[in-house]
XYZ file of C-alpha atoms in Angstrom:
420
model
C 16.332 -3.963 -21.492
C 14.982 -2.403 -24.677
C 11.303 -2.192 -25.445
C 9.506 -0.761 -28.441
C 5.902 0.277 -28.707
C 3.911 2.157 -31.301
C 2.605 5.588 -30.463
C -1.074 6.478 -30.613
C -2.685 9.659 -29.380
C -1.190 10.799 -26.108
C 0.706 7.578 -25.462
C 4.402 8.205 -25.933
C 7.115 5.867 -27.098
C 8.704 3.577 -24.539
C 12.444 3.917 -24.907
C 15.285 2.041 -23.318
C 15.061 1.152 -19.660
C 16.989 3.642 -17.518
C 18.301 3.679 -13.967
C 15.531 6.026 -12.822
C 12.991 3.433 -14.011
C 14.514 0.998 -11.519
C 14.125 3.617 -8.795
C 10.427 4.106 -9.538
C 9.813 0.357 -9.862
C 11.336 -0.199 -6.440
C 9.377 2.784 -5.137
C 6.102 1.194 -6.251
C 7.192 -2.155 -4.832
C 8.231 -0.548 -1.570
C 4.884 1.207 -1.176
C 2.820 -1.926 -1.826
C 4.925 -4.571 -0.068
C 5.133 -3.583 3.570
C 2.809 -3.600 6.556
C -0.162 -4.818 4.518
C 1.873 -7.769 3.263
C 3.019 -8.676 6.760
C -0.529 -8.598 8.129
C -2.013 -10.532 5.200
C -0.778 -13.974 6.409
C -2.280 -13.227 9.826
C -5.683 -12.557 8.312
C -5.554 -15.544 5.966
C -4.119 -17.780 8.676
C -7.060 -17.027 10.956
C -9.729 -17.211 8.238
C -8.636 -20.214 6.181
C -7.547 -21.272 2.659
C -10.708 -20.014 0.927
C -9.489 -16.474 1.509
C -6.076 -17.335 0.022
C -7.790 -18.760 -3.074
C -9.787 -15.537 -3.455
C -6.564 -13.522 -3.209
C -4.865 -15.781 -5.768
C -7.687 -15.246 -8.265
C -8.494 -11.579 -7.638
C -5.270 -10.115 -6.249
C -3.652 -9.207 -9.581
C -6.717 -7.908 -11.470
C -7.916 -5.971 -8.403
C -4.542 -4.239 -8.195
C -2.806 -3.957 -11.564
C -5.757 -2.892 -13.745
C -7.021 -0.024 -11.540
C -3.476 1.281 -11.011
C -2.901 1.392 -14.768
C -6.207 3.188 -15.242
C -5.387 5.630 -12.455
C -2.077 6.481 -14.116
C -3.782 7.103 -17.461
C -6.300 9.428 -15.825
C -3.538 11.339 -14.026
C -1.661 11.677 -17.320
C -4.597 13.609 -18.776
C -4.819 16.135 -15.979
C -3.904 19.707 -16.802
C -0.417 20.588 -15.607
C -0.343 23.230 -12.905
C 2.247 25.981 -12.867
C 3.262 25.311 -9.254
C 4.054 21.632 -9.888
C 1.325 20.147 -7.681
C 0.808 16.399 -7.830
C -1.974 15.087 -10.109
C -4.895 13.836 -7.962
C -7.954 14.570 -10.171
C -7.848 18.297 -9.280
C -8.107 19.685 -12.815
C -11.258 17.634 -13.477
C -13.047 19.637 -10.783
C -13.295 23.354 -10.244
C -13.284 25.743 -7.286
C -14.583 24.104 -4.150
C -14.753 20.713 -5.848
C -10.991 20.677 -6.341
C -10.408 21.412 -2.660
C -12.904 18.748 -1.608
C -11.318 16.044 -3.742
C -7.910 16.996 -2.360
C -9.263 16.778 1.185
C -10.841 13.394 0.460
C -7.528 12.144 -0.968
C -5.757 13.133 2.249
C -8.532 11.609 4.402
C -8.223 8.353 2.450
C -4.487 7.803 2.647
C -3.636 9.458 5.961
C -5.202 6.507 7.894
C -2.912 4.220 5.881
C 0.085 6.021 7.375
C -1.512 5.454 10.782
C -1.702 1.704 10.096
C 1.983 1.660 9.216
C 2.850 3.861 12.197
C 0.999 1.656 14.699
C 2.447 -1.525 13.187
C 5.940 -0.037 13.194
C 5.882 1.006 16.858
C 4.426 -2.363 17.921
C 7.014 -4.292 15.892
C 9.877 -2.195 17.254
C 8.674 -2.626 20.839
C 8.325 -6.390 20.345
C 11.780 -6.578 18.742
C 13.529 -4.660 21.531
C 11.858 -6.577 24.366
C 11.524 -10.151 23.077
C 14.535 -10.452 20.764
C 17.097 -8.038 22.191
C 15.824 -8.389 25.779
C 15.894 -4.651 26.472
C 13.855 -3.167 29.277
C 10.448 -2.175 27.934
C 10.372 1.479 26.892
C 7.264 3.492 27.646
C 5.009 3.699 24.576
C 4.936 7.500 24.708
C 8.686 8.155 24.177
C 8.994 5.249 21.718
C 6.112 6.590 19.634
C 7.578 10.094 19.622
C 11.009 8.859 18.484
C 9.568 6.740 15.666
C 7.069 9.297 14.339
C 9.570 12.173 14.596
C 12.190 10.192 12.647
C 9.681 9.392 9.897
C 8.615 13.019 9.500
C 12.239 14.179 9.413
C 12.779 11.960 6.359
C 9.549 13.225 4.761
C 10.751 16.806 5.209
C 13.725 16.108 2.904
C 11.561 16.228 -0.218
C 10.252 13.926 -2.951
C 13.553 12.824 -4.498
C 15.138 11.976 -1.158
C 12.092 10.009 0.033
C 11.818 7.972 -3.179
C 15.568 7.265 -3.089
C 15.314 6.155 0.560
C 12.371 3.873 -0.210
C 14.145 2.336 -3.179
C 17.235 1.673 -1.073
C 15.107 -0.103 1.539
C 12.926 -2.010 -0.951
C 15.573 -4.349 -2.367
C 16.980 -5.666 0.960
C 13.445 -5.981 2.304
C 12.280 -7.962 -0.733
C 15.339 -10.207 -0.550
C 14.852 -10.819 3.166
C 11.155 -11.625 2.823
C 11.848 -14.107 0.016
C 14.643 -15.719 2.042
C 12.282 -16.164 4.970
C 9.616 -17.643 2.680
C 12.152 -20.078 1.197
C 13.502 -21.010 4.634
C 9.976 -21.922 5.734
C 9.607 -24.570 2.998
C 11.070 -27.470 5.056
C 8.447 -26.732 7.698
C 5.476 -26.782 5.333
C 2.618 -28.905 6.657
C -0.346 -29.676 4.421
C -2.296 -30.359 7.609
C -2.440 -26.592 8.097
C -4.567 -26.434 4.958
C -6.516 -29.676 5.260
C -7.495 -28.854 8.829
C -8.650 -25.427 7.766
C -10.604 -26.933 4.841
C -12.431 -29.233 7.253
C -13.256 -26.238 9.410
C -14.546 -24.327 6.367
C -16.798 -27.239 5.378
C -18.460 -27.118 8.772
C -18.905 -23.331 8.613
C -22.258 -21.981 7.390
C -22.086 -20.642 3.824
C -23.215 -17.090 4.755
C -20.330 -16.856 7.245
C -17.833 -17.994 4.593
C -19.209 -15.528 2.028
C -19.008 -12.710 4.545
C -15.373 -13.620 5.254
C -14.596 -13.490 1.521
C -16.385 -10.171 1.111
C -14.610 -8.589 4.056
C -11.279 -9.753 2.628
C -11.673 -7.571 -0.480
C -10.615 -4.389 1.382
C -7.597 -6.217 2.783
C -6.590 -7.359 -0.721
C -7.052 -3.830 -2.044
C -4.954 -2.447 0.803
C -2.205 -5.080 0.640
C -1.571 -4.659 -3.095
C -2.067 -0.901 -3.218
C 0.601 1.619 -4.220
C -1.803 4.321 -5.437
C -0.113 7.121 -3.425
C 3.114 6.526 -5.365
C 1.316 6.602 -8.744
C 0.747 10.341 -8.410
C 4.424 11.371 -8.047
C 5.377 8.708 -10.630
C 2.945 10.217 -13.132
C 4.262 13.680 -12.342
C 7.798 12.512 -13.151
C 7.026 10.652 -16.379
C 4.984 13.439 -17.914
C 7.827 15.922 -17.523
C 9.700 16.955 -20.673
C 12.747 14.781 -20.067
C 10.787 11.625 -19.260
C 9.338 9.159 -21.748
C 5.668 9.671 -20.978
C 2.612 7.525 -20.518
C 3.805 4.351 -22.226
C 6.902 4.180 -20.032
C 4.944 4.908 -16.850
C 2.463 2.111 -17.584
C 5.309 -0.304 -18.346
C 7.018 0.523 -15.033
C 3.748 -0.159 -13.183
C 3.358 -3.536 -14.937
C 6.907 -4.591 -14.093
C 6.450 -3.534 -10.479
C 3.171 -5.425 -10.129
C 4.538 -8.665 -11.496
C 7.136 -8.532 -8.729
C 4.613 -7.379 -6.114
C 2.080 -10.119 -6.843
C 4.599 -12.966 -7.129
C 6.439 -12.116 -3.925
C 3.281 -11.530 -1.859
C 1.627 -14.774 -2.998
C 4.742 -16.861 -2.314
C 5.342 -15.244 1.078
C 1.744 -15.677 2.239
C 1.580 -19.285 1.029
C 4.814 -20.178 2.807
C 3.637 -18.589 6.057
C 0.230 -20.291 5.991
C 1.742 -23.722 5.332
C 4.388 -23.501 8.058
C 3.116 -21.362 10.942
C 0.679 -22.880 13.489
C -2.821 -21.490 13.704
C -2.198 -20.498 17.324
C 0.602 -18.131 16.277
C -1.710 -16.359 13.861
C -4.329 -16.001 16.589
C -1.719 -14.537 18.933
C -0.565 -12.050 16.291
C -4.122 -10.892 15.669
C -4.856 -10.558 19.395
C -1.670 -8.560 20.083
C -1.851 -6.350 16.951
C 1.419 -7.809 15.607
C 2.587 -8.663 12.091
C 3.532 -12.207 11.087
C 7.306 -11.677 11.356
C 6.931 -10.777 15.019
C 5.564 -14.230 15.888
C 7.833 -16.372 13.709
C 10.080 -18.720 15.627
C 13.053 -20.349 13.935
C 15.496 -23.153 14.578
C 18.504 -24.816 13.011
C 20.359 -23.176 10.142
C 17.742 -20.471 9.698
C 17.605 -19.248 13.297
C 19.477 -16.035 12.400
C 16.939 -15.144 9.721
C 14.098 -15.588 12.165
C 15.967 -13.655 14.820
C 16.173 -10.591 12.591
C 12.700 -11.082 11.070
C 11.115 -8.351 13.216
C 13.878 -5.962 12.125
C 13.052 -6.792 8.504
C 9.412 -5.991 9.256
C 10.488 -2.637 10.685
C 12.309 -1.822 7.430
C 9.266 -2.818 5.372
C 6.834 -0.709 7.348
C 9.195 2.261 7.364
C 9.421 2.371 3.581
C 5.677 1.881 3.188
C 5.004 4.756 5.587
C 7.326 6.980 3.581
C 5.723 5.976 0.273
C 2.213 6.869 1.407
C 3.273 9.738 3.650
C 5.075 11.493 0.785
C 1.888 11.892 -1.237
C -0.242 12.781 1.819
C 2.215 15.401 3.118
C 2.635 17.123 -0.257
C -1.078 17.080 -1.030
C -2.113 18.334 2.398
C 0.479 21.108 2.159
C -1.001 22.144 -1.189
C -4.488 22.153 0.326
C -3.432 24.317 3.275
C -1.731 26.752 0.877
C -4.816 27.068 -1.339
C -7.161 27.599 1.625
C -4.975 29.953 3.678
C -3.429 31.890 0.828
C -0.038 31.779 2.562
C 3.311 30.948 0.981
C 3.895 27.329 0.011
C 6.833 26.965 2.413
C 4.842 28.230 5.397
C 1.819 26.114 4.490
C 3.984 23.016 4.137
C 5.412 23.513 7.618
C 1.971 24.044 9.149
C 0.599 20.966 7.360
C 3.551 18.814 8.434
C 3.189 19.899 12.063
C -0.555 19.139 12.065
C -0.006 15.698 10.496
C 2.830 14.957 12.912
C 0.771 15.776 16.010
C -2.252 13.829 14.763
C -0.119 10.825 13.810
C 1.650 10.915 17.169
C -1.591 10.881 19.172
C -3.321 8.112 17.179
C -0.262 5.843 16.951
C 0.143 6.213 20.717
C -3.508 5.121 21.174
C -2.686 1.841 19.323
C -5.968 1.122 17.476
C -6.687 -2.337 16.015
C -4.742 -2.399 12.732
C -6.681 -5.157 10.938
C -10.004 -3.633 11.897
C -8.828 -0.240 10.633
C -7.815 -1.794 7.303
C -11.082 -3.686 6.803
C -13.545 -1.022 7.889
C -11.845 2.179 6.809
C -8.633 2.075 4.765
C -9.586 -0.591 2.223
C -13.025 0.773 1.318
C -11.854 4.400 1.052
C -8.874 3.381 -1.086
C -11.379 1.632 -3.367
C -13.123 4.986 -3.910
C -9.875 6.678 -4.997
C -8.488 3.710 -6.917
C -11.653 2.311 -8.545
C -14.704 4.550 -8.402
C -13.511 8.123 -8.954
C -11.394 7.274 -12.055
C -14.264 5.230 -13.550
C -16.786 8.006 -12.837
C -14.520 10.686 -14.329
C -13.918 8.625 -17.462
C -17.651 8.492 -18.179
C -18.387 12.113 -17.251
C -15.396 14.072 -18.609
C -14.916 14.495 -22.389
C -11.139 14.685 -21.967
C -11.165 11.052 -20.772
C -13.586 9.664 -23.373
C -10.839 7.670 -25.129
C -10.415 5.542 -21.996
C -13.993 4.241 -21.972
C -14.595 0.518 -22.388
C -15.184 -2.830 -20.649
C -12.134 -2.433 -18.430
C -13.597 0.638 -16.789
C -16.840 -1.230 -16.097
C -14.943 -4.080 -14.410
C -12.941 -1.609 -12.337
C -16.177 0.005 -11.169
C -17.635 -3.375 -10.152
C -14.497 -4.185 -8.157
C -14.708 -0.833 -6.404
C -18.381 -1.249 -5.510
C -17.769 -4.746 -4.117
C -14.867 -3.493 -2.002
C -16.753 -0.442 -0.779
C -19.802 -2.541 0.116
C -17.628 -4.451 2.606
C -17.650 -1.299 4.736
C -21.441 -1.365 4.866
C -21.563 -5.084 5.691
C -19.023 -4.705 8.492
C -21.344 -2.206 10.173
C -24.035 -4.810 10.712
């Protein structure tokens, strides 16, 4: 694939597509399409088709545009000598830089908890219900899963991205196969019945459901943690620069949006409402409650295993950025060597992850009330605020930034509404 663009200002020429571009595209896809995608049909299946329509209209603009803007802001950060990831740090000074780094970690660390909880629950369900193993105590199972994930994270950025990319393609293929296999079981009554229910629901209740879905949409289509290492790679001397990075993000998001929409639609049209209610009550993803028959029984049998792959790669995608950033923060605060600080940070994150995943909090509630709104701050509000307050970002000002800010405020306001 060859692409040509003109160069203006800091935007570099996009050259021929290379193998590493495929790796980063799959890395972005793998970060976005995972646990959030597998919980999205559950939420839409319990709330009705109005929510799906909102996602269809707002999903792409609420995801692609802010990610492109985030990349452009990261590209204009000053490069540090120690190779730290760009996360707005150079636009602040002293204590402000440490605070923004801490907020970044506090925003995306709960996302790893969502993936961790979903992964342990899916694995437990798979072993007991599909493989008919004797139920393993949640404590040992949680330790095995979390320890394995942190072992992979300890291998470094290149190894994690390569692992995610290797998992992304089979996961995407499997999810699309499941969506296609569901087509013979599509029932329009699933939608018409839900429409009738919506018509009898008071308008304020429907509007609140739409509003509270914005954080879930933001979460489900988000790959912001991977944008930071991607930006770091493409602004290096041997990479093509900003134009290529933005093109990779666009390609990834076309695939992300198309696959998520098709998968969710197929699930909603074929899976009974009762199955969605069960999944929500038991903190399970949609692949854990799918039941198959006929020629596609094998696909359904391994569906929970596919979910496990998806959540593993999503955990690694978000965990990579969190682990590196938190290690940098510990090093700057303690003044110790980077290697020592990284080990201390990894141990602290491991212990905290282990304890919270073991506690098994409500995943959907965590997404709606915490993860989604805080991601909106990082993805929408901080870049927009910096663009209008920092001279180095003045060239990015325009209507797009204003729309991004509105989307962020609407998503963040869902946190306030959910409190009442």
